[in-house]
mmCIF file of C-alpha atoms in Angstrom:
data_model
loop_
_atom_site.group_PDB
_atom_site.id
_atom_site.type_symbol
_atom_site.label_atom_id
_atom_site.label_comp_id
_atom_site.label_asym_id
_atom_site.label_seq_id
_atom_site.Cartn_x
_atom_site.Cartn_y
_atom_site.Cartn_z
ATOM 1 C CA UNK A 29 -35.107 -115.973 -200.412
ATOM 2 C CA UNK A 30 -33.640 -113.374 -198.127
ATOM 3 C CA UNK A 31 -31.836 -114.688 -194.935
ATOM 4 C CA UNK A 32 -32.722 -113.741 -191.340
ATOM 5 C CA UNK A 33 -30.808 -111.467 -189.412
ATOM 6 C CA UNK A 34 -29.647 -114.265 -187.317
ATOM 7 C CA UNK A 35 -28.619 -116.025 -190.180
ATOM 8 C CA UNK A 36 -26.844 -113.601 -191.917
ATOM 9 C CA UNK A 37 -24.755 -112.215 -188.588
ATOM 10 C CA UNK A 38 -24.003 -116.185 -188.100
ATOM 11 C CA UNK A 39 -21.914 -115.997 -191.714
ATOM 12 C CA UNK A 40 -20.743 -112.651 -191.193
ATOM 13 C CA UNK A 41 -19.298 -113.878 -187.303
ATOM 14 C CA UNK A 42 -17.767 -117.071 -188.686
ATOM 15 C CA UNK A 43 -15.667 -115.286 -191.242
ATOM 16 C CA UNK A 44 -14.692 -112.784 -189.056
ATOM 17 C CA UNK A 45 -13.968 -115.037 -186.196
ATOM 18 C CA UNK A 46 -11.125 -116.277 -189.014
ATOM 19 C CA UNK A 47 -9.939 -112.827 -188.230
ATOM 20 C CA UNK A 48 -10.308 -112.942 -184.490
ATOM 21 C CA UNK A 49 -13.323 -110.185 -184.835
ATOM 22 C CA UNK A 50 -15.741 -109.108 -183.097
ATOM 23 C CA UNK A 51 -18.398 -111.522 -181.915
ATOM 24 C CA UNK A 52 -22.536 -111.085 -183.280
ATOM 25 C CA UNK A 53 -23.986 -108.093 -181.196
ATOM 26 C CA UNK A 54 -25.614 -109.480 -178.021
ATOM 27 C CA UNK A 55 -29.200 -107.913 -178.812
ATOM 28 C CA UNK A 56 -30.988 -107.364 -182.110
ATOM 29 C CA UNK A 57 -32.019 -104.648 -183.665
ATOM 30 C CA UNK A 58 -35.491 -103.783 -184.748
ATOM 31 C CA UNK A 59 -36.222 -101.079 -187.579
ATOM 32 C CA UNK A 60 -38.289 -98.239 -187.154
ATOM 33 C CA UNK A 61 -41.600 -98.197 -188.257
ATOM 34 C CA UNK A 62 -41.758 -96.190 -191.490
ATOM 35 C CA UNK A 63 -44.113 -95.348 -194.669
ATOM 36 C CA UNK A 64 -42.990 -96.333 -197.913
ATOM 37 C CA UNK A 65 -39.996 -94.261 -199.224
ATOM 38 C CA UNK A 66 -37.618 -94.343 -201.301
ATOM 39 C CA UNK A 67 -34.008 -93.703 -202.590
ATOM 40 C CA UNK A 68 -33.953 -89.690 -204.034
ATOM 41 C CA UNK A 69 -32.441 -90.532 -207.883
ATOM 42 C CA UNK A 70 -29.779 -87.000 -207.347
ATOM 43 C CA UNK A 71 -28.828 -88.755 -204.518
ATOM 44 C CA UNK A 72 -27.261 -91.709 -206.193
ATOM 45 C CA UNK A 73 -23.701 -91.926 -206.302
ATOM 46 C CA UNK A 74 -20.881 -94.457 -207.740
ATOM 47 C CA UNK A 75 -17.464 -94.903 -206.237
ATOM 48 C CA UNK A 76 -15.166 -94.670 -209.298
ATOM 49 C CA UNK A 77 -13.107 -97.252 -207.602
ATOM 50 C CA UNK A 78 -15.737 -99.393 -209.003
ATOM 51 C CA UNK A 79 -14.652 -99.009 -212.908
ATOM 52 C CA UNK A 80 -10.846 -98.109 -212.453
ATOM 53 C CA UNK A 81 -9.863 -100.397 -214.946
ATOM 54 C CA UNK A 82 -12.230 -98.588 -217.842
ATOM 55 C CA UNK A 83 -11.195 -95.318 -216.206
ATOM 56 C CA UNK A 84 -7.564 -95.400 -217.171
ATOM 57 C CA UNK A 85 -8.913 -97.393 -220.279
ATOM 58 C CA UNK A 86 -10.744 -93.941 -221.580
ATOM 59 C CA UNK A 87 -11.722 -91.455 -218.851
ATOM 60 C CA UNK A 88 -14.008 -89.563 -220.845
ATOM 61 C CA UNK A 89 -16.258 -92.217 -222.714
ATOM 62 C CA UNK A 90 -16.345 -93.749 -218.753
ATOM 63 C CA UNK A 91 -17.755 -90.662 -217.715
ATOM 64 C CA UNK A 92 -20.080 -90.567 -220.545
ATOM 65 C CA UNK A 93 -21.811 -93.864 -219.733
ATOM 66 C CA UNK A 94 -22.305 -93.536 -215.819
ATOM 67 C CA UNK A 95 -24.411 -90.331 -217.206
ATOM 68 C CA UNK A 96 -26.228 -92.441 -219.943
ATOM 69 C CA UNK A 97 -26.894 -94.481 -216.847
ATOM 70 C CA UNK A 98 -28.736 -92.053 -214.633
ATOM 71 C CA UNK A 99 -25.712 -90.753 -212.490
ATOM 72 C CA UNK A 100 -25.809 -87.407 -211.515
ATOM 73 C CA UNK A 101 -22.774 -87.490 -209.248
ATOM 74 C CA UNK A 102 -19.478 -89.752 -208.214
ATOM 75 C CA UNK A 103 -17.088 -90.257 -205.827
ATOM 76 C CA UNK A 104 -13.688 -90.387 -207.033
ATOM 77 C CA UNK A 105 -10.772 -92.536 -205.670
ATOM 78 C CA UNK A 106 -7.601 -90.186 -207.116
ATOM 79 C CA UNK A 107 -7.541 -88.545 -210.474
ATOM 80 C CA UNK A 108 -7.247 -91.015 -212.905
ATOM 81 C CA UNK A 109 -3.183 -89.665 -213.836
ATOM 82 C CA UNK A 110 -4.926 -86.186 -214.585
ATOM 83 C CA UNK A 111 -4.569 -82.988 -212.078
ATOM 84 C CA UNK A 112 -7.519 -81.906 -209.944
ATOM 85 C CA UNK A 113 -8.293 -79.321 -213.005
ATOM 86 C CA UNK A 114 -8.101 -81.703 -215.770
ATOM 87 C CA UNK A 115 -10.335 -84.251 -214.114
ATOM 88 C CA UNK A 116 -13.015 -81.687 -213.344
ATOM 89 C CA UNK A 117 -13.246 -80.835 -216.799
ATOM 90 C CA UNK A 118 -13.890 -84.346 -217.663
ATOM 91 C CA UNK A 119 -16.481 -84.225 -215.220
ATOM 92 C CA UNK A 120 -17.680 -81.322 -216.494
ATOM 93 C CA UNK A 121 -18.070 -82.569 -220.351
ATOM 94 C CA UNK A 122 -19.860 -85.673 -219.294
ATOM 95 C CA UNK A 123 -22.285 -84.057 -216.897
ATOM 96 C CA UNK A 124 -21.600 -85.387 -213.682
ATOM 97 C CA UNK A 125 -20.186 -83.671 -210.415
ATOM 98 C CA UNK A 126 -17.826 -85.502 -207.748
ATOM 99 C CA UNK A 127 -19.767 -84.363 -204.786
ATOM 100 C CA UNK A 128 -17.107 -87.045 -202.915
ATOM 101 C CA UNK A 129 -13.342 -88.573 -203.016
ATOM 102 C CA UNK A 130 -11.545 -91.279 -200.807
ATOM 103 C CA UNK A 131 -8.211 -89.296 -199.842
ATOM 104 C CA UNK A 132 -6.277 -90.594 -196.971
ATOM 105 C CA UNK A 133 -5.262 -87.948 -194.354
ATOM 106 C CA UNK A 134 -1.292 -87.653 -193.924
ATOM 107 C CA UNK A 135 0.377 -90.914 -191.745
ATOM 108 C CA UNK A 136 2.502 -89.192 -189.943
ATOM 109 C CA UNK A 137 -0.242 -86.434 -189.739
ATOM 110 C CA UNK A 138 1.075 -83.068 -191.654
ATOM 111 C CA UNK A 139 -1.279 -80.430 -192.335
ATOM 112 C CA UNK A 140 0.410 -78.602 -194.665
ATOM 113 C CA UNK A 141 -0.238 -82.053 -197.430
ATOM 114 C CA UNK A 142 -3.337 -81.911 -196.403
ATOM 115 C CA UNK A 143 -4.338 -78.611 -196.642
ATOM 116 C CA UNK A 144 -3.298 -79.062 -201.200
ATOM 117 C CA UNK A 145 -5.382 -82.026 -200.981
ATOM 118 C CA UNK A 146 -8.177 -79.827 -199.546
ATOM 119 C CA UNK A 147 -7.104 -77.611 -202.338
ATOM 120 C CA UNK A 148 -7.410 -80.333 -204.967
ATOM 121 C CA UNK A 149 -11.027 -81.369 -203.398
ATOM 122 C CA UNK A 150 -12.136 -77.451 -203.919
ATOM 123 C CA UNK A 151 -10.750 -77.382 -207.534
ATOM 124 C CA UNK A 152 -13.040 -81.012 -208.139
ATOM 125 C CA UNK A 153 -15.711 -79.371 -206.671
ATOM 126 C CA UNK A 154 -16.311 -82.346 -203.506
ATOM 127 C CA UNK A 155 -18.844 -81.702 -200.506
ATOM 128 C CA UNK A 156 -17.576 -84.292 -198.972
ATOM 129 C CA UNK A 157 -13.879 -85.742 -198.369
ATOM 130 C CA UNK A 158 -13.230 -89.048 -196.785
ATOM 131 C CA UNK A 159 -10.730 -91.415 -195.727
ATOM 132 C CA UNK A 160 -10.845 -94.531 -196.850
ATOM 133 C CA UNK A 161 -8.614 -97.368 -195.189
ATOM 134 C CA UNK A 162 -7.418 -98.110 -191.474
ATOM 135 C CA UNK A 163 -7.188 -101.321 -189.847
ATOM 136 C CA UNK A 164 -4.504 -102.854 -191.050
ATOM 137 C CA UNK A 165 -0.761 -103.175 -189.213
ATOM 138 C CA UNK A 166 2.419 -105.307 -190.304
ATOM 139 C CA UNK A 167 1.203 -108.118 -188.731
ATOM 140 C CA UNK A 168 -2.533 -108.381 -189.613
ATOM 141 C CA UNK A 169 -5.602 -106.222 -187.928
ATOM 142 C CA UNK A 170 -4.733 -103.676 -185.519
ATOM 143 C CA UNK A 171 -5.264 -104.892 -181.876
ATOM 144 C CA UNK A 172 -3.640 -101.735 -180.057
ATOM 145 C CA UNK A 173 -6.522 -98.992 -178.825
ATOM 146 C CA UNK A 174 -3.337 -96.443 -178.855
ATOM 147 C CA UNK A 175 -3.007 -96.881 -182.026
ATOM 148 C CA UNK A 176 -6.406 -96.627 -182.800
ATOM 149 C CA UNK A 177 -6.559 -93.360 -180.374
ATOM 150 C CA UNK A 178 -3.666 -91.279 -181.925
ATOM 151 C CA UNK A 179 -5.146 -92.354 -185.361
ATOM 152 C CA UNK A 180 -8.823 -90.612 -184.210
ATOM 153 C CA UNK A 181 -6.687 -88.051 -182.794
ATOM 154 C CA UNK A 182 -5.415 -87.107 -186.540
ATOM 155 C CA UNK A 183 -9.134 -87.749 -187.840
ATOM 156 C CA UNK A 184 -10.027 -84.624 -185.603
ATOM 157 C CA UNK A 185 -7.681 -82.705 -187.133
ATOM 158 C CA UNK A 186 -7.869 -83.323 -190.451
ATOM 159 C CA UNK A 187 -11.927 -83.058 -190.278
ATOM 160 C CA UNK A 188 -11.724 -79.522 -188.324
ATOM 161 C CA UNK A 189 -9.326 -78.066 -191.349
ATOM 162 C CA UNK A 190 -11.669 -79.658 -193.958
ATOM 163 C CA UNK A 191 -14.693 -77.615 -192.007
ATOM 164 C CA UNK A 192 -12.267 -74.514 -192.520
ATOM 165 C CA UNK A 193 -12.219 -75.276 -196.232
ATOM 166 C CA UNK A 194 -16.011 -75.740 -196.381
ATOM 167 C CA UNK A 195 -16.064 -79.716 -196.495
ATOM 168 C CA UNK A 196 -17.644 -82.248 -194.457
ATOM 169 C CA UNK A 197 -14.779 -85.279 -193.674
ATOM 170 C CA UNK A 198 -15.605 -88.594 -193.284
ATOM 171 C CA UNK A 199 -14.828 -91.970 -192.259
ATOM 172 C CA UNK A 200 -14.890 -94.726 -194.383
ATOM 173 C CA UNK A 201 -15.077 -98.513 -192.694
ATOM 174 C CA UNK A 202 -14.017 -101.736 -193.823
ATOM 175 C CA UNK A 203 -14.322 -104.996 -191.598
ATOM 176 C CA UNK A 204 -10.532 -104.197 -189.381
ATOM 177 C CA UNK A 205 -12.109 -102.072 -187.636
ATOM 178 C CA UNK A 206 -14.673 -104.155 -185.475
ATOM 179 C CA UNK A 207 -11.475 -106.142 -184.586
ATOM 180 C CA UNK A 208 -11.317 -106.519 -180.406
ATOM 181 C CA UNK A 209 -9.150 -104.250 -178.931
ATOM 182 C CA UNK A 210 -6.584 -105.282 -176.289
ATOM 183 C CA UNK A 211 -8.863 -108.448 -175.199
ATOM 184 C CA UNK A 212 -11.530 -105.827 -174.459
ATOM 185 C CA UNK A 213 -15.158 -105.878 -175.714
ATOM 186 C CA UNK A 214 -14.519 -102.084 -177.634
ATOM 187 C CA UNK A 215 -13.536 -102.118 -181.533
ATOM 188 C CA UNK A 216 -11.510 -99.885 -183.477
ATOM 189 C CA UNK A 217 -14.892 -98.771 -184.778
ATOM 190 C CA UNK A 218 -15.598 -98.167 -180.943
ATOM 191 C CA UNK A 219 -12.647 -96.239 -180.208
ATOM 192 C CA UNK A 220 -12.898 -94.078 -183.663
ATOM 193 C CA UNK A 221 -16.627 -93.389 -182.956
ATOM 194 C CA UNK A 222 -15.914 -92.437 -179.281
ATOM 195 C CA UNK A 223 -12.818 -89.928 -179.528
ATOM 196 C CA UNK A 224 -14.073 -88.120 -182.694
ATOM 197 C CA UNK A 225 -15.634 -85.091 -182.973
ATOM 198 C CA UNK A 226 -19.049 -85.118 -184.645
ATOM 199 C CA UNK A 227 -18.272 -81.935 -185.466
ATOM 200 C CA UNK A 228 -15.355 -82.449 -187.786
ATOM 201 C CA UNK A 229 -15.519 -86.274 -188.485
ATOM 202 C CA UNK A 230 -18.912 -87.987 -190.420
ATOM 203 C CA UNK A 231 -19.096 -91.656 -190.971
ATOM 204 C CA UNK A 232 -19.700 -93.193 -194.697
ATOM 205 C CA UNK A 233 -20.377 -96.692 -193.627
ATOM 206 C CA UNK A 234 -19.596 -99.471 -195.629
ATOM 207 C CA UNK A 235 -22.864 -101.454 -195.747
ATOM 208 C CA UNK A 236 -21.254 -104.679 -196.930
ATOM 209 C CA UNK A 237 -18.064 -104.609 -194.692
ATOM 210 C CA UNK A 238 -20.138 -103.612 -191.509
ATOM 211 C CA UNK A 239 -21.758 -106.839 -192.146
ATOM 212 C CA UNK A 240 -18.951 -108.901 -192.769
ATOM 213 C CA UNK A 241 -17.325 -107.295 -189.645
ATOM 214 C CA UNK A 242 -20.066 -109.076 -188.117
ATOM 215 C CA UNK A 243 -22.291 -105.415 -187.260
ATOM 216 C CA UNK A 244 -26.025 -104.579 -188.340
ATOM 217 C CA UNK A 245 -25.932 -101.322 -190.058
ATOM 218 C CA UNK A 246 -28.752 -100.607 -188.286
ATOM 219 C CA UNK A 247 -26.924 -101.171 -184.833
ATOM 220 C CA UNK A 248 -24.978 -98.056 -185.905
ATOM 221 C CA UNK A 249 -27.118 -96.025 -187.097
ATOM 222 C CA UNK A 250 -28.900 -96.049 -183.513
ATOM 223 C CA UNK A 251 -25.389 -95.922 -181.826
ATOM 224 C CA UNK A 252 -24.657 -93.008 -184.629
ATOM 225 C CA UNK A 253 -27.320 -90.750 -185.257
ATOM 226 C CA UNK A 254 -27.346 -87.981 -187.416
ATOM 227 C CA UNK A 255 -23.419 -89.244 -188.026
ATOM 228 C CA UNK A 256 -24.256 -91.557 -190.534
ATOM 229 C CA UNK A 257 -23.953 -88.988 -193.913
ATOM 230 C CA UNK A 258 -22.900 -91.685 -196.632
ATOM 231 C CA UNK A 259 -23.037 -95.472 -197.503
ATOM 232 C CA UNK A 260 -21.397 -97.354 -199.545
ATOM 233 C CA UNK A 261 -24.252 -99.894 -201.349
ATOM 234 C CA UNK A 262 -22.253 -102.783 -202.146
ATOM 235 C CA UNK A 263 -24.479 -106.250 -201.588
ATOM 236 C CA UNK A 264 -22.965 -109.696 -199.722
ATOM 237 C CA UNK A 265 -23.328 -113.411 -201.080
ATOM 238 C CA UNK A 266 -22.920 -115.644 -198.748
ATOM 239 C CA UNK A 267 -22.040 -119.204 -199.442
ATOM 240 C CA UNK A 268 -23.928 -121.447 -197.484
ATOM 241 C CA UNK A 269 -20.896 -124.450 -197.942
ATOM 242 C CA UNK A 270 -18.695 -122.119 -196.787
ATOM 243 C CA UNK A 271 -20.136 -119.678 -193.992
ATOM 244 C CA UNK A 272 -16.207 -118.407 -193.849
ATOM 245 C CA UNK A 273 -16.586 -117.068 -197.693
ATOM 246 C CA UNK A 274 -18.667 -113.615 -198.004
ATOM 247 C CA UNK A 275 -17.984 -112.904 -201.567
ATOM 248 C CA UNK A 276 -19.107 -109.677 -202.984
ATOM 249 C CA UNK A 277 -22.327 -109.315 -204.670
ATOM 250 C CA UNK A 278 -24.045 -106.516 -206.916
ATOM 251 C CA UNK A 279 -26.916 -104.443 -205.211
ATOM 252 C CA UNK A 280 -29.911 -106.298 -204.926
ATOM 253 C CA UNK A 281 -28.623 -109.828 -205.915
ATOM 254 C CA UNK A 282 -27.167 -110.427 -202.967
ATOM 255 C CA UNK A 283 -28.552 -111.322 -199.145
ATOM 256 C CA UNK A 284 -28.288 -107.823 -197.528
ATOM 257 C CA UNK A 285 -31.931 -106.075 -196.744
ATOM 258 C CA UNK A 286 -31.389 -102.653 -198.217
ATOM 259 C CA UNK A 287 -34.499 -100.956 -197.641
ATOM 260 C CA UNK A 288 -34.639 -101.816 -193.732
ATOM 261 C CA UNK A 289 -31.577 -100.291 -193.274
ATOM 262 C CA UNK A 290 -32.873 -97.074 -195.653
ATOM 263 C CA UNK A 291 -36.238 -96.529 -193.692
ATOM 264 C CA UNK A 292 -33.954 -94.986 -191.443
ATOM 265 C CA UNK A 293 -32.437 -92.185 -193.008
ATOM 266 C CA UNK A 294 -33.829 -89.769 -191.579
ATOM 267 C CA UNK A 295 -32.122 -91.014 -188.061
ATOM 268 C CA UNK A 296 -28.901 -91.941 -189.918
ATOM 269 C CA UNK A 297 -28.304 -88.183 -191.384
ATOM 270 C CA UNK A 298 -28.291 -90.198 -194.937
ATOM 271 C CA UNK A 299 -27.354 -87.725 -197.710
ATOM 272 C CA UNK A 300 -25.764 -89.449 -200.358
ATOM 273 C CA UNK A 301 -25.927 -94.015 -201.756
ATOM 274 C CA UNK A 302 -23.102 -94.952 -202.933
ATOM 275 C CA UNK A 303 -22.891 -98.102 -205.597
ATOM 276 C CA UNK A 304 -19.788 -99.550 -205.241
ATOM 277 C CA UNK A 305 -18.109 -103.022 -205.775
ATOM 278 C CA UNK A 306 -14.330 -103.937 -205.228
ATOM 279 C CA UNK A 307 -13.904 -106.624 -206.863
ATOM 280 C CA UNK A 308 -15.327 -105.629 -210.407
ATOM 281 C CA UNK A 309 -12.495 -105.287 -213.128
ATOM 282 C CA UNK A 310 -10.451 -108.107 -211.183
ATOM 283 C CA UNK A 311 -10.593 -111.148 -212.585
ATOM 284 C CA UNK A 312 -12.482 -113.339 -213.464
ATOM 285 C CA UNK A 313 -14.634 -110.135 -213.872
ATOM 286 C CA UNK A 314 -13.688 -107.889 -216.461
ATOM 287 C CA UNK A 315 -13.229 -104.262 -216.669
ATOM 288 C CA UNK A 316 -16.708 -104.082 -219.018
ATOM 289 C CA UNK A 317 -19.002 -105.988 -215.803
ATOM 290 C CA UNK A 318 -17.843 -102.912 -213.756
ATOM 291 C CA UNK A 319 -20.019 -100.765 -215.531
ATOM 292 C CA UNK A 320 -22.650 -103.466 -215.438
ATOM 293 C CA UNK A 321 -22.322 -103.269 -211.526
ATOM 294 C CA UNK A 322 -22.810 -99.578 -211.771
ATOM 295 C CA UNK A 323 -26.105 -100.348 -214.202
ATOM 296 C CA UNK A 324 -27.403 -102.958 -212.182
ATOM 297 C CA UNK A 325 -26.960 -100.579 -208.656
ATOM 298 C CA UNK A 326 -28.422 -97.470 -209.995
ATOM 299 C CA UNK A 327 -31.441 -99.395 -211.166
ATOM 300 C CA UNK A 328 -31.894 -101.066 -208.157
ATOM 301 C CA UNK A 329 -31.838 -97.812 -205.960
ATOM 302 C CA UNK A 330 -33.473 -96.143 -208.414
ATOM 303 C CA UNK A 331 -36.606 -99.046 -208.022
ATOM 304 C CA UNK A 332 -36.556 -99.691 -204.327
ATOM 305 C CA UNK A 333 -39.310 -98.950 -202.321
ATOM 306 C CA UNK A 334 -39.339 -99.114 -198.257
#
């Protein structure tokens, strides 16, 4: 039985308030009217994060089974221990193009490193580039909106060199960044929205984390239109014992409402639907249920109607 909004903020709030998050949104959110859609099959991707254990296993008979699958196109998360060259060609032999990778920007900012990993991305053949992880200080989630300010500040800059080099850069959430800032009611996910430039700097939101940040993906997609270019389609399982526990879930089995957050598209900017899971490979789960979590996603964006 799905769970209510209400209900599902309510979990999503209690764990984060573990974290000292932000609180539930004060007003929901209604979805758009829409006709039945659905998800375009080329535009199904997997975040190779997702089988990194059966990646370094054997690359190539990896590769070989997300195309068996129905995969057209990945996101990579580093090359595996091969260069930018070798790992295209493994791409190449099994069919599939990495139309995205995770690569964090230079901390301290230096554009010269990022400008080869630009390089790199060409050589792969990526559309898109993003960064993947903020959030997190010494002490636990980042509280300081200076910190969160210089840090957009080097998003800019990174995103207007990747235009230059003919790729769209992203940002990638988790749940840090709807973390309170300096006792205020603005986020890090505020503060990142607000001082970068559309222009240079796309958001690939993380269905699941937005939620267990405690934020309706559909609250930013109105707050973000047209920004919104990727998603991550990982699903949540709440554990109604334990409202503090949000466990990972595959796509579909879990509580999250995909398809009323996918009838808007069109007002997102929604190119690409990424399948993705974190936890697969770590155990208990074993490397061979991360390529059941890429099975399992595919299908179910493959058969979902909205």
């Amino acid at each position: 039985m799905p769970v209510s909004r209400r209900n599902l903020l309510g979990a999503a709030a209690a764990g984060a308030a573990a974290l000292g998050t932000s609180s539930v949104l004060s007003s929901p959110a209604q979805a758009t009217a829409g006709s039945s859609g659905r998800v375009p099959r080329d535009h199904i991707s997997v975040q190779l994060y997702t089988l990194r254990d059966q990646l370094n296993i054997d690359l190539e008979a990896s590769l070989e089974e997300l195309a068996e699958i129905g995969y057209t196109r990945v996101e990579h998360a580093g090359f595996v221990g091969r260069t930018a060259a070798q790992f295209k060609a493994a791409l190449d032999a099994a069919g599939l193009r990495a139309t995205s990778g995770h690569v964090g920007i230079p901390q301290p900012w230096n554009a010269d490193t990022w400008k080869r990993a630009l390089d790199d991305a060409a050589i792969v053949g990526n559309k898109f580039i993003v960064h993947p992880f903020f959030g997190l200080g010494a002490k636990g989630p980042i509280r300081d909106a200076k910190v969160y300010r210089a840090f957009a500040a080097d998003l800019n800059k990174a995103g207007e060199l990747a235009r230059r080099a003919g790729l769209s850069f992203g940002y990638h959430n988790h749940h840090l960044e709807f973390v309170r800032q300096d006792g205020t009611d603005r986020t890090g996910f505020d503060i990142l929205t607000s001082q970068t430039d559309p222009r240079y700097v796309h958001l690939e939101v993380d269905l699941h984390w937005a939620w267990r940040g405690a934020h309706d993906p559909v609250d930013l997609i109105h707050q973000n239109r047209g920004r919104i270019r990727q998603v991550h389609v990982k699903d949540l399982k709440v554990d109604t014992s334990n409202f503090t526990s949000a466990p990972f879930e595959d796509a579909g089995a879990g509580v999250i409402d995909f398809g009323r957050i996918f009838k808007l598209a069109r007002e997102a900017g929604l190119t690409e639907y990424i399948v993705e899971r974190d936890d697969a490979g770590t155990p208990p789960r074993t490397p061979e249920q991360a390529l059941d979590t890429a099975r399992v996603g595919y299908d179910f964006l493959k058969g979902l109607r909205f």
